[in-house]
């Protein structure tokens, strides 16, 4: 298995632009998680899905952030409009129930 | 709310020396416990996990961790470190049972290996 796939690996954009991050989980995993990593706040859970349904989005910082999982093999995290404070590394992870989470390589987002 | 404390932000160890990284958690019940490692510019790789049973768990790369319920601790150890162990180490917890719940991470410990 190729593991969790994230794209793009790096994204540089200007304030106010829309940003879309993508994730392909490991096949057969029924949970998908989005995390954000910053120097100040460390690793934070943003949202997670079970069988494509959002279960807990309490970690999503603002209405500017939205996430979807239209099918079992694809999820997106969208920021619109982006702000400089959104600059971070965004990780996607997937998990089969009662097992550990497997992380993707992350997307490094820089908002100028 | 649950929390994870890694009291050491940085640790410097000589190559070949032993290592212990500390982790304490605050949780309503015994959670699932994990240690992850992150090399610069990379994602997180699982070193080991504790779900139940034997409180001393073995992981990859020669690491082990011991769960101590009375101390709410899950310290990571390695008897002899290698230069390739230099990385960021994260302790994490998850609610036990009833499916996945998302991980709560500590702030991490940066491990530096001296030659």
mmCIF file of C-alpha atoms in Angstrom:
data_model
loop_
_atom_site.group_PDB
_atom_site.id
_atom_site.type_symbol
_atom_site.label_atom_id
_atom_site.label_comp_id
_atom_site.label_asym_id
_atom_site.label_seq_id
_atom_site.Cartn_x
_atom_site.Cartn_y
_atom_site.Cartn_z
ATOM 1 C CA UNK A 1 0.000 0.000 0.000
ATOM 2 C CA UNK A 2 1.252 3.500 -0.813
ATOM 3 C CA UNK A 3 0.240 4.870 2.562
ATOM 4 C CA UNK A 4 -1.681 8.079 3.090
ATOM 5 C CA UNK A 5 -1.193 10.434 0.159
ATOM 6 C CA UNK A 6 -1.409 14.189 0.475
ATOM 7 C CA UNK A 7 -1.193 16.876 -2.170
ATOM 8 C CA UNK A 8 0.272 19.305 -2.708
ATOM 9 C CA UNK A 9 3.346 18.845 -0.516
ATOM 10 C CA UNK A 10 3.999 22.570 -0.502
ATOM 11 C CA UNK A 11 1.633 25.451 -1.162
ATOM 12 C CA UNK A 12 2.464 29.136 -1.219
ATOM 13 C CA UNK A 13 -0.403 31.522 -1.675
ATOM 14 C CA UNK A 14 -1.376 35.089 -1.007
ATOM 15 C CA UNK A 15 -3.705 36.274 1.677
ATOM 16 C CA UNK A 16 -7.318 36.132 0.566
ATOM 17 C CA UNK A 17 -6.864 33.257 -1.857
ATOM 18 C CA UNK A 18 -8.674 29.944 -1.606
ATOM 19 C CA UNK A 19 -6.544 26.946 -0.672
ATOM 20 C CA UNK A 20 -7.524 23.296 -1.115
ATOM 21 C CA UNK A 21 -5.563 20.482 0.460
ATOM 22 C CA UNK A 22 -6.175 16.905 -0.617
ATOM 23 C CA UNK A 23 -5.863 13.527 1.023
ATOM 24 C CA UNK A 24 -6.196 9.932 -0.091
ATOM 25 C CA UNK A 25 -6.435 7.558 2.890
ATOM 26 C CA UNK A 26 -5.216 3.989 3.053
ATOM 27 C CA UNK A 27 -7.688 1.664 1.394
ATOM 28 C CA UNK A 28 -9.986 -0.044 3.881
ATOM 29 C CA UNK A 29 -9.499 2.521 6.630
ATOM 30 C CA UNK A 30 -12.816 3.872 7.826
ATOM 31 C CA UNK A 31 -11.549 6.876 9.786
ATOM 32 C CA UNK A 32 -9.881 9.981 8.379
ATOM 33 C CA UNK A 33 -8.379 12.817 10.403
ATOM 34 C CA UNK A 34 -7.063 16.293 9.607
ATOM 35 C CA UNK A 35 -4.440 17.824 11.921
ATOM 36 C CA UNK A 36 -2.555 21.102 11.892
ATOM 37 C CA UNK A 37 0.979 21.574 13.234
ATOM 38 C CA UNK A 38 2.397 24.940 14.232
ATOM 39 C CA UNK A 39 5.302 25.953 16.428
ATOM 40 C CA UNK A 40 3.025 27.769 18.841
ATOM 41 C CA UNK A 41 0.202 25.253 19.226
ATOM 42 C CA UNK A 42 1.836 21.959 18.269
ATOM 43 C CA UNK A 43 -0.324 19.262 16.680
ATOM 44 C CA UNK A 44 -4.045 19.915 16.815
ATOM 45 C CA UNK A 45 -6.956 17.820 15.605
ATOM 46 C CA UNK A 46 -9.141 19.829 13.241
ATOM 47 C CA UNK A 47 -11.822 17.367 12.159
ATOM 48 C CA UNK A 48 -12.371 13.669 11.650
ATOM 49 C CA UNK A 49 -14.651 11.475 9.574
ATOM 50 C CA UNK A 50 -16.013 7.967 10.063
ATOM 51 C CA UNK A 51 -17.275 6.224 6.950
ATOM 52 C CA UNK A 52 -17.182 9.566 5.111
ATOM 53 C CA UNK A 53 -19.370 11.304 7.722
ATOM 54 C CA UNK A 54 -17.917 14.195 9.772
ATOM 55 C CA UNK A 55 -17.995 13.196 13.432
ATOM 56 C CA UNK A 56 -16.247 16.004 15.266
ATOM 57 C CA UNK A 57 -15.313 19.353 13.747
ATOM 58 C CA UNK A 58 -14.854 21.203 17.036
ATOM 59 C CA UNK A 59 -11.192 21.752 16.218
ATOM 60 C CA UNK A 60 -11.876 23.689 13.037
ATOM 61 C CA UNK A 61 -10.696 27.174 13.920
ATOM 62 C CA UNK A 62 -13.130 29.307 11.944
ATOM 63 C CA UNK A 63 -15.840 29.251 9.325
ATOM 64 C CA UNK A 64 -13.123 29.916 6.799
ATOM 65 C CA UNK A 65 -12.160 26.265 7.175
ATOM 66 C CA UNK A 66 -14.241 23.470 5.688
ATOM 67 C CA UNK A 67 -13.629 19.780 5.045
ATOM 68 C CA UNK A 68 -15.387 17.207 2.927
ATOM 69 C CA UNK A 69 -15.120 13.515 2.264
ATOM 70 C CA UNK A 70 -17.198 12.719 -0.818
ATOM 71 C CA UNK A 71 -16.104 9.087 -0.881
ATOM 72 C CA UNK A 72 -13.961 6.605 1.000
ATOM 73 C CA UNK A 73 -10.816 7.393 -0.981
ATOM 74 C CA UNK A 74 -10.719 11.191 -0.985
ATOM 75 C CA UNK A 75 -10.971 14.142 1.366
ATOM 76 C CA UNK A 76 -10.352 17.855 1.055
ATOM 77 C CA UNK A 77 -9.617 20.629 3.522
ATOM 78 C CA UNK A 78 -10.424 24.068 2.175
ATOM 79 C CA UNK A 79 -9.496 27.474 3.529
ATOM 80 C CA UNK A 80 -11.338 30.439 2.057
ATOM 81 C CA UNK A 81 -10.146 33.135 2.358
ATOM 82 C CA UNK A 82 -6.679 32.250 3.592
ATOM 83 C CA UNK A 83 -4.790 34.371 6.113
ATOM 84 C CA UNK A 84 -1.097 34.475 7.115
ATOM 85 C CA UNK A 85 -1.928 32.872 10.492
ATOM 86 C CA UNK A 86 -3.122 29.784 8.619
ATOM 87 C CA UNK A 87 0.485 29.047 7.684
ATOM 88 C CA UNK A 88 1.249 25.606 9.096
ATOM 89 C CA UNK A 89 1.823 21.987 8.170
ATOM 90 C CA UNK A 90 -1.452 20.151 7.632
ATOM 91 C CA UNK A 91 -1.479 16.403 8.138
ATOM 92 C CA UNK A 92 -4.024 13.860 7.079
ATOM 93 C CA UNK A 93 -4.185 10.496 8.839
ATOM 94 C CA UNK A 94 -6.293 7.400 8.390
ATOM 95 C CA UNK A 95 -7.159 4.561 10.709
ATOM 96 C CA UNK A 96 -8.907 1.247 10.796
ATOM 97 C CA UNK A 97 -11.010 0.833 13.912
ATOM 98 C CA UNK A 98 -9.089 -0.360 17.002
ATOM 99 C CA UNK A 99 -5.751 0.264 15.305
ATOM 100 C CA UNK A 100 -3.285 3.111 15.149
ATOM 101 C CA UNK A 101 -3.402 6.138 12.895
ATOM 102 C CA UNK A 102 -1.164 6.345 9.844
ATOM 103 C CA UNK A 103 -0.047 9.808 8.853
ATOM 104 C CA UNK A 104 0.589 11.304 5.464
ATOM 105 C CA UNK A 105 3.717 13.365 4.716
ATOM 106 C CA UNK A 106 1.861 16.643 5.266
ATOM 107 C CA UNK A 107 1.238 19.796 3.262
ATOM 108 C CA UNK A 108 3.323 22.813 4.201
ATOM 109 C CA UNK A 109 1.138 25.881 3.656
ATOM 110 C CA UNK A 110 2.566 29.375 3.520
ATOM 111 C CA UNK A 111 0.172 32.305 3.243
ATOM 112 C CA UNK A 112 1.897 35.558 2.376
ATOM 113 C CA UNK B 1 -10.297 17.892 29.012
ATOM 114 C CA UNK B 2 -7.542 15.449 28.240
ATOM 115 C CA UNK B 3 -3.968 16.693 28.046
ATOM 116 C CA UNK B 4 -0.490 15.335 27.464
ATOM 117 C CA UNK B 5 2.638 16.786 29.019
ATOM 118 C CA UNK B 6 6.129 16.240 27.736
ATOM 119 C CA UNK B 7 8.189 18.206 30.229
ATOM 120 C CA UNK B 8 11.437 18.191 28.258
ATOM 121 C CA UNK B 9 11.426 20.436 25.196
ATOM 122 C CA UNK B 10 14.995 19.472 24.256
ATOM 123 C CA UNK B 11 17.179 16.567 25.318
ATOM 124 C CA UNK B 12 20.806 16.043 24.333
ATOM 125 C CA UNK B 13 22.273 12.559 24.580
ATOM 126 C CA UNK B 14 25.621 11.157 23.528
ATOM 127 C CA UNK B 15 25.598 8.458 20.898
ATOM 128 C CA UNK B 16 25.538 5.068 22.561
ATOM 129 C CA UNK B 17 24.058 6.393 25.790
ATOM 130 C CA UNK B 18 20.659 5.429 27.142
ATOM 131 C CA UNK B 19 17.580 7.567 26.641
ATOM 132 C CA UNK B 20 14.371 8.219 28.504
ATOM 133 C CA UNK B 21 11.707 10.644 27.279
ATOM 134 C CA UNK B 22 8.975 11.525 29.722
ATOM 135 C CA UNK B 23 5.247 11.675 29.081
ATOM 136 C CA UNK B 24 2.408 12.305 31.526
ATOM 137 C CA UNK B 25 -1.267 12.455 30.655
ATOM 138 C CA UNK B 26 -4.435 13.726 32.207
ATOM 139 C CA UNK B 27 -7.524 11.743 31.261
ATOM 140 C CA UNK B 28 -10.778 10.538 32.807
ATOM 141 C CA UNK B 29 -9.896 6.890 32.276
ATOM 142 C CA UNK B 30 -6.926 4.970 30.976
ATOM 143 C CA UNK B 31 -6.595 5.962 27.340
ATOM 144 C CA UNK B 32 -4.785 4.348 24.484
ATOM 145 C CA UNK B 33 -1.188 5.608 24.479
ATOM 146 C CA UNK B 34 1.207 6.190 21.604
ATOM 147 C CA UNK B 35 4.676 7.439 20.795
ATOM 148 C CA UNK B 36 5.323 8.910 17.354
ATOM 149 C CA UNK B 37 8.587 10.142 15.833
ATOM 150 C CA UNK B 38 8.940 12.937 13.296
ATOM 151 C CA UNK B 39 12.111 13.564 11.312
ATOM 152 C CA UNK B 40 12.615 17.046 9.811
ATOM 153 C CA UNK B 41 10.195 17.697 6.974
ATOM 154 C CA UNK B 42 8.555 14.313 7.389
ATOM 155 C CA UNK B 43 5.282 12.942 8.640
ATOM 156 C CA UNK B 44 4.763 11.067 11.881
ATOM 157 C CA UNK B 45 5.800 7.456 12.253
ATOM 158 C CA UNK B 46 4.423 5.252 15.002
ATOM 159 C CA UNK B 47 7.088 3.861 17.350
ATOM 160 C CA UNK B 48 4.822 1.905 19.681
ATOM 161 C CA UNK B 49 1.385 1.802 21.256
ATOM 162 C CA UNK B 50 -0.322 0.629 24.417
ATOM 163 C CA UNK B 51 -3.915 -0.533 24.347
ATOM 164 C CA UNK B 52 -4.053 -2.996 27.245
ATOM 165 C CA UNK B 53 -2.215 -5.918 28.807
ATOM 166 C CA UNK B 54 1.521 -5.961 29.455
ATOM 167 C CA UNK B 55 2.535 -2.512 30.632
ATOM 168 C CA UNK B 56 5.975 -2.761 29.005
ATOM 169 C CA UNK B 57 5.597 -2.470 25.262
ATOM 170 C CA UNK B 58 8.199 -2.966 22.593
ATOM 171 C CA UNK B 59 8.345 -0.891 19.462
ATOM 172 C CA UNK B 60 10.347 -0.389 16.344
ATOM 173 C CA UNK B 61 13.972 0.783 16.187
ATOM 174 C CA UNK B 62 14.760 -0.691 19.611
ATOM 175 C CA UNK B 63 12.405 1.571 21.558
ATOM 176 C CA UNK B 64 10.245 0.501 24.470
ATOM 177 C CA UNK B 65 7.793 2.273 26.759
ATOM 178 C CA UNK B 66 6.309 1.511 30.137
ATOM 179 C CA UNK B 67 2.780 2.418 31.174
ATOM 180 C CA UNK B 68 2.449 3.295 34.865
ATOM 181 C CA UNK B 69 -1.178 3.824 35.793
ATOM 182 C CA UNK B 70 -0.386 5.173 39.263
ATOM 183 C CA UNK B 71 1.776 7.904 37.784
ATOM 184 C CA UNK B 72 -0.285 8.503 34.624
ATOM 185 C CA UNK B 73 2.948 8.136 32.720
ATOM 186 C CA UNK B 74 4.106 6.470 29.535
ATOM 187 C CA UNK B 75 7.863 7.060 29.284
ATOM 188 C CA UNK B 76 9.841 6.099 26.215
ATOM 189 C CA UNK B 77 13.232 4.415 26.558
ATOM 190 C CA UNK B 78 16.074 3.160 24.452
ATOM 191 C CA UNK B 79 19.193 1.491 25.896
ATOM 192 C CA UNK B 80 21.641 2.861 23.302
ATOM 193 C CA UNK B 81 20.865 5.718 20.931
ATOM 194 C CA UNK B 82 22.164 6.080 17.405
ATOM 195 C CA UNK B 83 22.790 9.310 15.508
ATOM 196 C CA UNK B 84 19.794 8.458 13.307
ATOM 197 C CA UNK B 85 17.502 8.746 16.352
ATOM 198 C CA UNK B 86 17.813 12.539 16.274
ATOM 199 C CA UNK B 87 14.247 13.728 15.685
ATOM 200 C CA UNK B 88 11.131 15.104 17.350
ATOM 201 C CA UNK B 89 9.223 12.676 19.559
ATOM 202 C CA UNK B 90 5.548 12.999 20.352
ATOM 203 C CA UNK B 91 3.491 11.258 22.996
ATOM 204 C CA UNK B 92 -0.232 10.995 22.244
ATOM 205 C CA UNK B 93 -3.420 9.660 23.798
ATOM 206 C CA UNK B 94 -6.767 8.547 22.442
ATOM 207 C CA UNK B 95 -9.992 7.599 24.161
ATOM 208 C CA UNK B 96 -10.047 3.850 24.699
ATOM 209 C CA UNK B 97 -12.766 1.690 23.189
ATOM 210 C CA UNK B 98 -15.755 2.636 21.060
ATOM 211 C CA UNK B 99 -13.894 3.355 17.862
ATOM 212 C CA UNK B 100 -11.434 6.102 16.965
ATOM 213 C CA UNK B 101 -11.580 9.529 18.536
ATOM 214 C CA UNK B 102 -8.623 11.589 17.344
ATOM 215 C CA UNK B 103 -5.284 11.943 19.060
ATOM 216 C CA UNK B 104 -4.284 14.502 21.655
ATOM 217 C CA UNK B 105 -0.565 15.191 21.375
ATOM 218 C CA UNK B 106 2.066 16.508 23.709
ATOM 219 C CA UNK B 107 4.183 19.432 22.538
ATOM 220 C CA UNK B 108 7.051 17.132 21.626
ATOM 221 C CA UNK B 109 10.634 16.548 22.745
ATOM 222 C CA UNK B 110 13.456 17.438 20.398
ATOM 223 C CA UNK B 111 16.218 14.841 20.673
ATOM 224 C CA UNK B 112 19.768 15.868 19.841
ATOM 225 C CA UNK B 113 22.491 13.238 19.537
ATOM 226 C CA UNK B 114 26.062 14.233 20.312
ATOM 227 C CA UNK B 115 28.866 12.277 18.612
#
